[in-house]
């Protein structure tokens, strides 16, 4: 394990959070050769050329200065149009939106804007690894609620009820989910909305994978009932537009909350990178065909990988979105850490142990299928061999 | 053509060597269905053939030269563009022939061992065809991209091996 560093200079909150379990696998996998990685949480596409070109052009034109704190107005207007067109939610570009340094920063300033010291924020596990630490750093207390493979990792409203206390301020939702790929349907969201309303909670809805859903039309949480007035919607360009390295995301929500977030953003970030904002503008205006092309390719690879895993006896629900499958490895008798580590050592395939995403991730591994068909097929062969060799050993 | 057929064609257009079993899994259909679909498309001549895209300049010095030739023709009564095109595309050294809009009529792509060989073909075979009025020959100096494939790209995965 990573040794904790204690120092009299460090704050209690930073010392109370652990380095991500992903880090250890990164170090391990990086030290090896011929590794096929299914551990990558980002698209395998390079950013579409027209987007890169738009950014070049902006640099040539000399757009190298700060933008407005909330982001280029032109970009915010385009985000507003895009969110209405794609997801049926309407936000004012003037005062209900801020352009951020990735969805990551949007989550950070959302939490810092709403959490008082000691207030609780519900984190639905298995979850993206940043949520709980970001709650802690904002002075809040993360309260984990588990989801289970029996329910295809869908959040059960009664489990929210059980976790709610008088200190509960907000709940962090993520659909499609990283690492499970689970998508919450309109009906699921309506049931969650009832509980949210009953307990007067705020919802931070991370919808960064919203474009990447394969089976049903996507429902954005703020479009459900009266949820818009109590939802901070988080999204960004990293996943759908293959722009992880550009570091660009955004948050939309009620004016008072967004203005508070903007205040933090203004003092701690000034603005998101200007050249990335120009790129994002082009992505929204001209990029939908690229999104569709990439999504189609993920859909095919999802089919390839779920079939292959089923055939080797690793059961997994067919994930409705994102680019992850989260199969159960329980019948191997190994913990998810052991499975991932042995698979890496014996067959040079990197996956992420489910346990790093929370308690209920144990017994599962996250495989990203955002990797070439040839590599996926080779990885599936190796995983199959790994399992067969264990059975005969 | 239905959407499944289109999807299959797009897959094999990008990689003609995909196994039927892979195609089946990617599309979520059975291998039998895949095989039948391919057979049907071959019979209907939607799929005309399979070929590899080769960078001949690599690992061999018998570098072939390719020329693109703009050809102006006078179509005569009873001998339309199609007939002239056919007289040209029957030559084995002709790799492609297209009817073009604009200042010339046919675009002819020719491959030969060297410039002299291509030159001979143009002066002896092509320009002597009755309906051909003029030819303008352009030699390809370097191929950057062909049929959607970039010739010398650094294609390696630039992502870190494990990330959240
Ligand atoms: C669920 C989820 N939210 C947010 C992020 C962060 O995205 P960004 O690159 O926009 O900061 C990720 C990235 O892996 C993610 O999976």
Coordinates of C-alpha atoms and ligand atoms in Angstrom, one line a residue:
Chain A
X1 CA 0.0 0.0 0.0
X2 CA 1.0 3.6 -0.4
X3 CA 2.4 4.9 2.8
X4 CA 0.6 7.9 4.2
X5 CA 2.7 10.9 4.6
X6 CA 2.2 12.7 7.9
X7 CA 3.5 16.1 8.3
X8 CA 2.7 18.9 10.7
X9 CA 2.2 21.2 7.7
X10 CA -0.5 19.2 6.1
X11 CA -4.2 19.9 6.6
X12 CA -6.4 17.4 8.3
X13 CA -8.7 17.1 5.3
X14 CA -5.9 16.3 2.8
X15 CA -4.5 13.8 5.3
X16 CA -7.9 12.2 5.7
X17 CA -8.2 11.2 2.0
X18 CA -6.4 8.2 0.5
X19 CA -4.6 8.2 -2.8
X20 CA -6.7 6.6 -5.5
X21 CA -6.4 2.8 -5.8
X22 CA -6.1 3.3 -9.5
X23 CA -2.7 4.9 -8.9
X24 CA -1.1 1.6 -7.8
X25 CA -2.3 -0.2 -10.9
X26 CA -1.1 2.6 -13.0
X27 CA 2.4 2.3 -11.5
X28 CA 2.3 -1.5 -11.9
X29 CA 1.1 -1.5 -15.5
X30 CA 3.5 1.2 -16.5
X31 CA 6.4 -0.8 -15.4
X32 CA 5.6 -3.7 -17.8
X33 CA 6.0 -4.4 -21.4
X34 CA 3.4 -5.6 -24.0
X35 CA 0.5 -4.6 -21.8
X36 CA -2.9 -4.4 -23.4
X37 CA -4.7 -1.9 -21.4
X38 CA -8.5 -2.1 -20.7
X39 CA -7.8 0.3 -17.9
X40 CA -8.1 3.5 -19.7
X41 CA -11.0 5.8 -18.8
X42 CA -10.9 7.8 -22.0
X43 CA -11.8 7.5 -25.7
X44 CA -9.3 5.9 -28.0
X45 CA -10.1 8.4 -30.7
X46 CA -8.0 11.5 -31.2
X47 CA -10.0 14.7 -31.1
X48 CA -11.8 15.2 -34.5
X49 CA -9.6 17.2 -36.8
X50 CA -12.0 20.0 -37.4
X51 CA -12.0 20.7 -33.7
X52 CA -8.2 20.8 -33.5
X53 CA -8.1 23.0 -36.6
X54 CA -10.5 25.4 -35.0
X55 CA -8.3 25.7 -32.0
X56 CA -5.2 26.4 -34.3
X57 CA -7.2 29.0 -36.1
X58 CA -8.1 30.8 -32.8
X59 CA -4.4 30.8 -31.9
X60 CA -3.4 32.2 -35.2
X61 CA -6.0 34.9 -34.8
X62 CA -4.4 35.8 -31.5
X63 CA -7.0 34.5 -29.1
X64 CA -4.6 33.9 -26.3
X65 CA -5.9 36.0 -23.5
X66 CA -8.3 35.3 -20.7
X67 CA -12.0 35.0 -21.5
X68 CA -14.9 36.1 -19.3
X69 CA -14.9 34.2 -16.1
X70 CA -17.9 32.1 -17.0
X71 CA -16.4 31.3 -20.4
X72 CA -16.9 32.8 -23.9
X73 CA -20.4 34.0 -24.2
X74 CA -20.6 32.5 -27.7
X75 CA -19.6 29.1 -26.3
X76 CA -22.2 29.4 -23.5
X77 CA -24.9 30.3 -26.0
X78 CA -23.9 27.3 -28.1
X79 CA -23.9 25.0 -25.0
X80 CA -27.4 26.3 -24.2
X81 CA -28.6 25.5 -27.7
X82 CA -26.9 22.1 -27.6
X83 CA -28.4 21.1 -24.2
X84 CA -31.9 22.1 -25.4
X85 CA -31.5 20.3 -28.7
X86 CA -30.0 17.1 -27.4
X87 CA -31.4 16.7 -23.9
X88 CA -34.4 19.0 -23.7
X89 CA -33.1 21.1 -20.9
X90 CA -33.0 24.9 -21.1
X91 CA -30.4 27.1 -19.4
X92 CA -29.6 30.7 -19.8
X93 CA -26.1 31.4 -21.2
X94 CA -26.0 34.6 -19.3
X95 CA -26.4 33.4 -15.7
X96 CA -27.1 29.7 -15.4
X97 CA -23.9 28.3 -16.7
X98 CA -20.1 28.2 -16.2
X99 CA -17.5 26.8 -18.4
X100 CA -14.9 24.9 -16.4
X101 CA -11.6 23.0 -16.5
X102 CA -13.2 19.7 -17.1
X103 CA -16.2 18.2 -15.4
X104 CA -13.8 17.6 -12.6
X105 CA -13.5 21.2 -11.7
X106 CA -17.3 21.7 -12.2
X107 CA -17.9 19.0 -9.5
X108 CA -15.4 20.6 -7.2
X109 CA -16.9 24.1 -7.4
X110 CA -20.4 22.7 -7.2
X111 CA -19.6 20.9 -3.9
X112 CA -17.7 23.9 -2.5
X113 CA -20.6 26.2 -3.3
X114 CA -23.2 24.1 -1.5
X115 CA -21.6 22.1 1.3
X116 CA -21.2 23.5 4.8
X117 CA -18.7 21.9 7.2
X118 CA -20.0 18.6 8.4
X119 CA -22.9 18.4 5.9
X120 CA -23.4 15.0 4.2
X121 CA -23.3 14.3 0.5
X122 CA -24.6 11.0 -0.7
X123 CA -22.2 9.2 -3.1
X124 CA -23.6 6.3 -5.1
X125 CA -21.1 3.5 -5.4
X126 CA -19.5 2.0 -7.4
X127 CA -18.5 5.5 -8.4
X128 CA -16.0 7.7 -10.2
X129 CA -13.1 7.8 -7.8
X130 CA -13.1 11.6 -7.4
X131 CA -16.5 12.1 -5.8
X132 CA -15.9 11.2 -2.2
X133 CA -12.5 12.9 -1.9
X134 CA -13.9 16.0 -3.5
X135 CA -16.7 16.1 -0.9
X136 CA -14.2 15.7 1.9
X137 CA -12.0 18.5 0.5
X138 CA -15.1 20.7 0.3
X139 CA -15.5 20.2 4.1
X140 CA -18.4 17.7 3.7
X141 CA -18.9 14.2 4.7
X142 CA -19.4 11.6 1.9
X143 CA -22.0 9.0 2.7
X144 CA -21.8 6.0 0.5
X145 CA -24.8 4.3 -0.8
X146 CA -24.2 1.0 -2.6
X147 CA -25.7 -0.4 -5.8
X148 CA -25.7 -4.1 -6.7
X149 CA -25.3 -6.3 -9.8
X150 CA -28.7 -7.9 -9.0
X151 CA -30.2 -4.6 -9.9
X152 CA -27.8 -3.9 -12.8
X153 CA -26.2 -1.4 -10.5
X154 CA -29.2 0.8 -10.5
X155 CA -29.7 3.0 -7.5
X156 CA -32.7 1.9 -5.4
X157 CA -34.7 4.9 -4.0
X158 CA -35.2 3.1 -0.7
X159 CA -31.4 3.0 -0.2
X160 CA -31.3 6.8 -0.5
X161 CA -34.0 7.0 2.2
X162 CA -31.9 4.8 4.5
X163 CA -28.9 7.0 4.1
X164 CA -30.6 10.4 4.5
X165 CA -30.1 12.2 7.9
X166 CA -30.9 15.7 8.9
X167 CA -27.3 16.6 7.8
X168 CA -27.8 15.4 4.2
X169 CA -27.4 18.2 1.8
X170 CA -27.0 16.7 -1.6
X171 CA -26.7 13.6 -3.7
X172 CA -24.2 13.0 -6.5
X173 CA -25.7 11.0 -9.4
X174 CA -23.9 9.7 -12.4
X175 CA -25.7 8.2 -15.4
X176 CA -24.3 6.6 -17.5
X177 CA -22.1 5.5 -14.8
X178 CA -18.3 5.1 -14.6
X179 CA -17.4 2.2 -13.8
X180 CA -20.6 0.2 -14.3
X181 CA -21.9 1.7 -17.6
X182 CA -25.4 1.7 -16.0
X183 CA -27.9 4.1 -17.4
X184 CA -30.9 5.2 -15.3
X185 CA -34.2 5.3 -17.2
X186 CA -36.8 8.0 -17.0
X187 CA -38.8 5.8 -14.7
X188 CA -35.8 5.2 -12.4
X189 CA -35.1 8.9 -12.3
X190 CA -38.7 9.7 -11.5
X191 CA -38.6 7.4 -8.5
X192 CA -35.3 9.0 -7.3
X193 CA -36.8 12.4 -7.9
X194 CA -39.7 11.6 -5.4
X195 CA -37.2 10.8 -2.6
X196 CA -35.1 13.8 -3.5
X197 CA -38.1 16.1 -3.3
X198 CA -39.4 14.5 -0.1
X199 CA -36.1 15.2 1.7
X200 CA -35.4 18.5 0.0
X201 CA -32.0 17.4 -1.4
X202 CA -29.9 19.1 -4.0
X203 CA -28.7 16.9 -6.8
X204 CA -25.4 17.1 -8.6
X205 CA -26.0 15.1 -11.8
X206 CA -22.8 14.1 -13.6
X207 CA -24.0 13.5 -17.2
X208 CA -20.6 13.5 -18.9
X209 CA -21.4 10.3 -20.7
X210 CA -24.9 11.3 -21.8
X211 CA -24.1 11.2 -25.5
X212 CA -22.8 7.7 -25.2
X213 CA -25.9 5.7 -24.6
X214 CA -26.7 2.8 -26.9
X215 CA -30.2 1.3 -26.2
X216 CA -32.7 3.9 -25.0
X217 CA -33.1 7.7 -25.5
X218 CA -31.3 9.5 -22.7
X219 CA -33.2 11.3 -19.9
X220 CA -31.4 14.2 -18.3
X221 CA -32.1 14.4 -14.6
X222 CA -33.2 18.1 -14.6
X223 CA -35.8 17.3 -17.3
X224 CA -37.7 15.2 -14.8
X225 CA -40.6 16.8 -13.0
X226 CA -39.5 19.9 -11.1
X227 CA -35.9 18.7 -10.6
X228 CA -34.4 21.5 -12.6
X229 CA -34.7 23.9 -9.7
X230 CA -32.6 21.6 -7.4
X231 CA -30.1 20.1 -9.9
X232 CA -26.6 21.1 -10.8
X233 CA -26.0 19.5 -14.2
X234 CA -22.4 18.6 -14.8
X235 CA -21.1 17.8 -18.3
X236 CA -18.1 18.3 -20.5
X237 CA -16.3 17.6 -23.8
X238 CA -13.9 14.8 -22.6
X239 CA -15.9 11.7 -23.5
X240 CA -18.3 12.4 -26.3
X241 CA -16.0 14.6 -28.3
X242 CA -12.8 12.8 -27.4
X243 CA -11.3 15.8 -25.8
X244 CA -9.9 14.7 -22.4
X245 CA -6.6 16.5 -22.7
X246 CA -8.2 19.8 -23.5
X247 CA -9.7 20.0 -20.0
X248 CA -13.1 21.5 -20.8
X249 CA -16.4 21.0 -19.1
X250 CA -19.3 23.0 -17.8
X251 CA -22.0 23.2 -15.2
X252 CA -25.6 24.4 -15.6
X253 CA -28.1 25.0 -12.8
X254 CA -30.2 27.4 -10.9
X255 CA -29.0 31.0 -11.1
X256 CA -28.2 31.5 -7.4
X257 CA -26.1 28.3 -7.2
X258 CA -24.4 29.0 -10.5
X259 CA -23.5 32.5 -9.5
X260 CA -22.0 31.1 -6.3
X261 CA -20.0 28.6 -8.2
X262 CA -18.9 31.3 -10.6
X263 CA -17.5 33.3 -7.6
X264 CA -15.3 30.4 -6.6
X265 CA -14.3 29.8 -10.2
X266 CA -13.5 33.5 -10.7
X267 CA -11.1 33.6 -7.7
X268 CA -9.5 30.1 -8.1
X269 CA -9.4 29.5 -11.9
X270 CA -10.1 32.8 -13.6
X271 CA -11.4 31.0 -16.7
X272 CA -11.1 27.7 -18.6
X273 CA -8.3 27.5 -21.2
X274 CA -9.2 29.9 -24.1
X275 CA -7.9 27.7 -26.9
X276 CA -9.9 24.8 -25.6
X277 CA -13.0 27.0 -25.5
X278 CA -12.6 27.8 -29.1
X279 CA -12.2 24.1 -29.9
X280 CA -15.3 23.3 -27.9
X281 CA -17.3 25.9 -29.8
X282 CA -16.5 24.1 -33.1
X283 CA -17.2 20.7 -31.6
X284 CA -20.7 21.8 -30.7
X285 CA -21.4 23.5 -34.1
X286 CA -19.8 20.9 -36.4
X287 CA -19.1 17.9 -34.3
X288 CA -22.3 15.9 -34.0
X289 CA -21.4 13.7 -36.9
X290 CA -18.2 12.8 -35.2
X291 CA -20.0 12.0 -32.0
X292 CA -22.3 9.6 -33.9
X293 CA -19.4 8.0 -35.7
X294 CA -17.5 7.3 -32.4
X295 CA -20.6 6.2 -30.6
X296 CA -21.4 3.7 -33.3
X297 CA -17.9 2.3 -33.0
X298 CA -18.3 2.0 -29.2
X299 CA -21.6 0.2 -29.6
X300 CA -20.0 -2.4 -31.8
X301 CA -17.2 -2.9 -29.4
X302 CA -19.5 -3.2 -26.5
X303 CA -21.2 -6.0 -28.3
X304 CA -17.9 -7.7 -29.0
X305 CA -16.7 -7.5 -25.4
X306 CA -19.9 -8.5 -23.6
X307 CA -20.3 -11.6 -25.8
X308 CA -16.7 -12.6 -25.2
X309 CA -17.0 -12.2 -21.5
X310 CA -20.2 -14.1 -21.3
X311 CA -18.6 -16.9 -23.2
X312 CA -15.8 -17.3 -20.8
X313 CA -18.3 -17.3 -17.9
X314 CA -17.8 -13.8 -16.5
X315 CA -21.3 -12.6 -16.2
X316 CA -22.0 -8.9 -16.9
X317 CA -25.2 -7.0 -17.5
X318 CA -25.1 -5.2 -20.8
X319 CA -24.1 -1.7 -19.9
X320 CA -26.4 0.9 -21.5
X321 CA -23.8 3.6 -21.8
X322 CA -20.3 5.0 -21.4
X323 CA -17.5 2.6 -22.6
X324 CA -17.1 0.3 -19.7
X325 CA -18.2 -3.2 -18.9
X326 CA -18.2 -4.3 -15.3
X327 CA -18.2 -8.1 -15.2
X328 CA -18.4 -10.2 -12.0
X329 CA -15.3 -12.3 -11.3
X330 CA -16.7 -13.8 -8.1
X331 CA -16.8 -17.3 -9.5
X332 CA -13.0 -17.2 -9.8
X333 CA -12.8 -17.0 -6.0
X334 CA -10.4 -14.1 -6.2
X335 CA -10.8 -10.6 -4.9
X336 CA -11.0 -8.0 -7.6
X337 CA -7.5 -6.7 -6.6
X338 CA -6.1 -10.2 -6.8
X339 CA -7.7 -10.9 -10.1
X340 CA -6.5 -7.7 -11.7
X341 CA -3.0 -8.1 -10.3
X342 CA -2.6 -11.7 -11.4
X343 CA -4.1 -11.0 -14.8
X344 CA -1.6 -8.3 -15.3
X345 CA 1.3 -10.4 -14.2
X346 CA 0.4 -13.6 -16.1
X347 CA -1.2 -12.2 -19.2
X348 CA -0.2 -8.6 -19.4
X349 CA -3.8 -7.3 -19.5
X350 CA -4.6 -4.3 -17.4
X351 CA -8.1 -3.9 -16.0
X352 CA -9.2 -1.9 -12.9
X353 CA -10.2 -3.8 -9.8
X354 CA -13.8 -2.9 -9.0
X355 CA -13.0 -2.3 -5.3
X356 CA -11.3 1.0 -6.2
X357 CA -14.7 2.4 -7.1
X358 CA -16.2 1.5 -3.7
X359 CA -17.4 -1.4 -1.5
X360 CA -19.9 -2.8 -4.0
X361 CA -17.4 -2.8 -6.8
X362 CA -15.6 -5.7 -5.0
X363 CA -16.0 -8.9 -7.0
X364 CA -16.0 -7.0 -10.3
X365 CA -13.4 -5.6 -12.7
X366 CA -13.8 -2.6 -15.0
X367 CA -12.8 -3.2 -18.6
X368 CA -12.8 -0.2 -20.9
X369 CA -13.7 -1.2 -24.5
X370 CA -12.3 2.1 -25.9
X371 CA -9.5 0.2 -27.5
X372 CA -8.9 -1.2 -31.0
X373 CA -10.8 -4.3 -32.1
X374 CA -7.6 -6.2 -32.6
X375 CA -6.4 -5.4 -29.1
X376 CA -9.8 -6.2 -27.6
X377 CA -9.8 -9.6 -29.3
X378 CA -6.3 -10.3 -28.1
X379 CA -7.2 -9.2 -24.5
X380 CA -10.3 -11.4 -24.5
X381 CA -8.2 -14.4 -25.6
X382 CA -5.7 -13.7 -22.8
X383 CA -8.4 -13.3 -20.1
X384 CA -10.0 -16.5 -21.3
X385 CA -6.6 -18.3 -21.1
X386 CA -6.0 -16.8 -17.6
X387 CA -9.4 -18.2 -16.4
X388 CA -8.9 -21.6 -18.0
X389 CA -5.4 -22.0 -16.6
X390 CA -6.7 -21.2 -13.1
X391 CA -9.5 -23.8 -13.4
X392 CA -7.1 -26.5 -14.5
X393 CA -4.4 -25.5 -12.0
Chain B
X1 CA -29.7 -2.0 -48.7
X2 CA -30.8 -2.2 -45.0
X3 CA -29.0 -0.7 -42.1
X4 CA -27.3 -3.9 -41.0
X5 CA -25.9 -4.4 -44.5
X6 CA -24.6 -0.8 -44.5
X7 CA -23.0 -1.4 -41.1
X8 CA -21.3 -4.6 -42.3
X9 CA -20.0 -2.8 -45.4
X10 CA -18.6 0.0 -43.4
X11 CA -16.8 -2.5 -41.2
X12 CA -15.2 -4.4 -44.0
X13 CA -14.5 -1.3 -46.0
X14 CA -12.2 -0.3 -43.2
X15 CA -10.8 -3.7 -42.6
X16 CA -11.4 -6.4 -45.2
X17 CA -9.7 -9.0 -43.1
X18 CA -12.1 -9.0 -40.2
X19 CA -13.2 -12.6 -39.4
X20 CA -16.8 -13.4 -39.8
X21 CA -16.9 -14.2 -36.1
X22 CA -15.6 -10.8 -35.2
X23 CA -18.1 -9.1 -37.5
X24 CA -20.9 -11.1 -36.0
X25 CA -20.0 -10.1 -32.5
X26 CA -19.5 -6.4 -33.3
X27 CA -22.9 -6.3 -34.9
X28 CA -24.6 -8.5 -32.4
X29 CA -25.8 -11.1 -35.1
X30 CA -24.9 -14.7 -35.6
X31 CA -22.0 -16.0 -37.7
X32 CA -24.5 -17.6 -40.1
X33 CA -26.3 -14.4 -40.7
X34 CA -23.0 -12.7 -41.3
X35 CA -21.9 -15.2 -43.8
X36 CA -25.2 -15.1 -45.7
X37 CA -25.2 -11.3 -45.7
X38 CA -21.7 -11.2 -47.2
X39 CA -22.6 -13.9 -49.8
X40 CA -25.6 -11.9 -50.8
X41 CA -23.6 -8.7 -51.1
X42 CA -20.9 -10.4 -53.2
X43 CA -23.5 -12.0 -55.5
X44 CA -25.2 -8.6 -56.0
X45 CA -21.7 -7.1 -56.8
X46 CA -22.1 -4.6 -54.0
X47 CA -18.9 -6.1 -52.7
X48 CA -16.6 -6.3 -55.8
X49 CA -13.5 -7.7 -54.2
X50 CA -11.0 -7.4 -51.4
X51 CA -7.6 -5.8 -51.6
X52 CA -4.8 -4.6 -49.4
X53 CA -3.5 -1.1 -49.3
X54 CA 0.2 -1.4 -49.6
X55 CA 3.0 1.1 -49.2
X56 CA 5.2 -0.2 -52.0
X57 CA 7.9 2.3 -51.2
X58 CA 8.6 0.4 -48.0
X59 CA 11.1 -2.5 -47.9
X60 CA 11.4 -2.7 -51.7
X61 CA 13.2 -0.6 -54.3
X62 CA 11.0 -1.6 -57.2
X63 CA 9.1 1.6 -56.5
X64 CA 6.3 1.8 -59.1
X65 CA 5.3 5.2 -60.4
X66 CA 1.7 6.3 -60.6
X67 CA 0.4 9.0 -63.0
X68 CA -2.9 10.7 -63.0
X69 CA -3.9 11.7 -66.6
X70 CA -6.5 14.2 -67.5
X71 CA -8.0 13.1 -70.8
X72 CA -10.1 15.2 -73.1
X73 CA -12.2 13.3 -75.6
X74 CA -14.8 13.9 -78.3
X75 CA -17.6 11.5 -77.9
X76 CA -18.8 10.6 -81.3
X77 CA -22.3 9.4 -82.3
X78 CA -22.7 5.9 -81.1
X79 CA -19.4 6.1 -79.2
X80 CA -20.3 7.9 -75.9
X81 CA -18.0 8.5 -73.0
X82 CA -18.7 5.0 -71.7
X83 CA -17.3 3.4 -74.9
X84 CA -14.1 5.5 -74.8
X85 CA -13.7 4.8 -71.1
X86 CA -14.0 1.1 -71.8
X87 CA -11.3 1.2 -74.4
X88 CA -9.1 2.8 -71.9
X89 CA -9.9 0.8 -68.7
X90 CA -9.3 -2.6 -70.5
X91 CA -5.6 -1.9 -70.4
X92 CA -4.2 -3.7 -67.4
X93 CA -1.8 -0.9 -66.5
X94 CA -4.9 1.4 -66.0
X95 CA -5.8 1.3 -62.3
X96 CA -8.7 3.7 -62.3
X97 CA -10.9 5.6 -64.8
X98 CA -13.4 8.3 -63.8
X99 CA -15.7 10.5 -65.8
X100 CA -15.2 14.0 -64.5
X101 CA -17.1 17.3 -64.6
X102 CA -15.0 20.4 -65.5
X103 CA -12.3 21.1 -68.0
X104 CA -11.4 17.6 -69.0
X105 CA -13.5 14.5 -69.3
X106 CA -11.8 11.3 -68.1
X107 CA -9.4 11.0 -65.2
X108 CA -7.1 8.0 -65.8
X109 CA -4.8 6.6 -63.2
X110 CA -1.9 4.5 -64.5
X111 CA 0.8 2.5 -62.8
X112 CA 4.1 1.7 -64.4
X113 CA 7.7 0.6 -63.5
X114 CA 9.1 4.0 -64.3
X115 CA 8.3 7.3 -66.0
X116 CA 9.4 6.1 -69.3
X117 CA 7.0 3.2 -69.2
X118 CA 4.1 5.4 -68.3
X119 CA 5.2 7.9 -71.0
X120 CA 5.2 5.2 -73.6
X121 CA 1.7 4.1 -72.6
X122 CA 0.4 7.6 -72.9
X123 CA 2.0 8.4 -76.3
X124 CA 1.5 5.0 -77.9
X125 CA -1.8 3.7 -76.5
X126 CA -3.8 6.5 -74.9
X127 CA -3.3 9.5 -77.2
X128 CA -3.7 7.4 -80.3
X129 CA -7.3 6.4 -79.5
X130 CA -9.5 8.0 -82.0
X131 CA -11.7 10.1 -79.7
X132 CA -8.8 11.3 -77.5
X133 CA -8.1 15.0 -78.2
X134 CA -5.5 15.7 -75.5
X135 CA -3.8 14.3 -72.4
X136 CA -2.1 16.0 -69.5
X137 CA 0.0 13.7 -67.3
X138 CA 0.7 14.3 -63.6
X139 CA 3.1 12.0 -61.8
X140 CA 2.5 11.3 -58.1
X141 CA 5.6 12.3 -56.2
X142 CA 4.5 11.1 -52.7
X143 CA 1.5 9.5 -51.3
X144 CA 0.3 10.9 -48.0
X145 CA -3.1 9.3 -47.8
X146 CA -4.9 6.8 -49.9
X147 CA -8.4 5.4 -49.6
X148 CA -8.7 6.9 -46.1
X149 CA -5.4 5.6 -44.9
X150 CA -2.6 7.8 -43.9
X151 CA 0.7 6.4 -45.1
X152 CA 3.2 7.4 -42.4
X153 CA 1.4 8.2 -39.2
X154 CA 2.6 7.7 -35.8
X155 CA -0.4 5.7 -34.7
X156 CA 0.6 4.5 -31.3
X157 CA -1.7 4.9 -28.4
X158 CA -0.8 8.2 -26.6
X159 CA -3.0 7.6 -23.6
X160 CA -1.6 6.7 -20.1
X161 CA -2.1 3.0 -19.4
X162 CA -4.6 3.2 -16.5
X163 CA -6.8 6.2 -15.7
X164 CA -10.0 6.9 -13.8
Ligands
LIG1 C1 -18.1 10.0 -14.3 C2 -17.0 11.0 -14.6 N1 -17.2 12.2 -14.3 C3 -16.2 13.1 -14.6 C4 -15.0 12.8 -15.2 C5 -14.0 13.8 -15.4 O1 -14.1 14.4 -16.7 P1 -13.3 15.7 -17.1 O2 -12.2 15.2 -18.1 O3 -14.3 16.5 -17.9 O4 -12.7 16.3 -15.9 C6 -14.8 11.5 -15.6 C7 -13.6 11.0 -16.2 O5 -13.1 9.9 -16.2 C8 -15.9 10.5 -15.3 O6 -15.7 9.2 -15.7

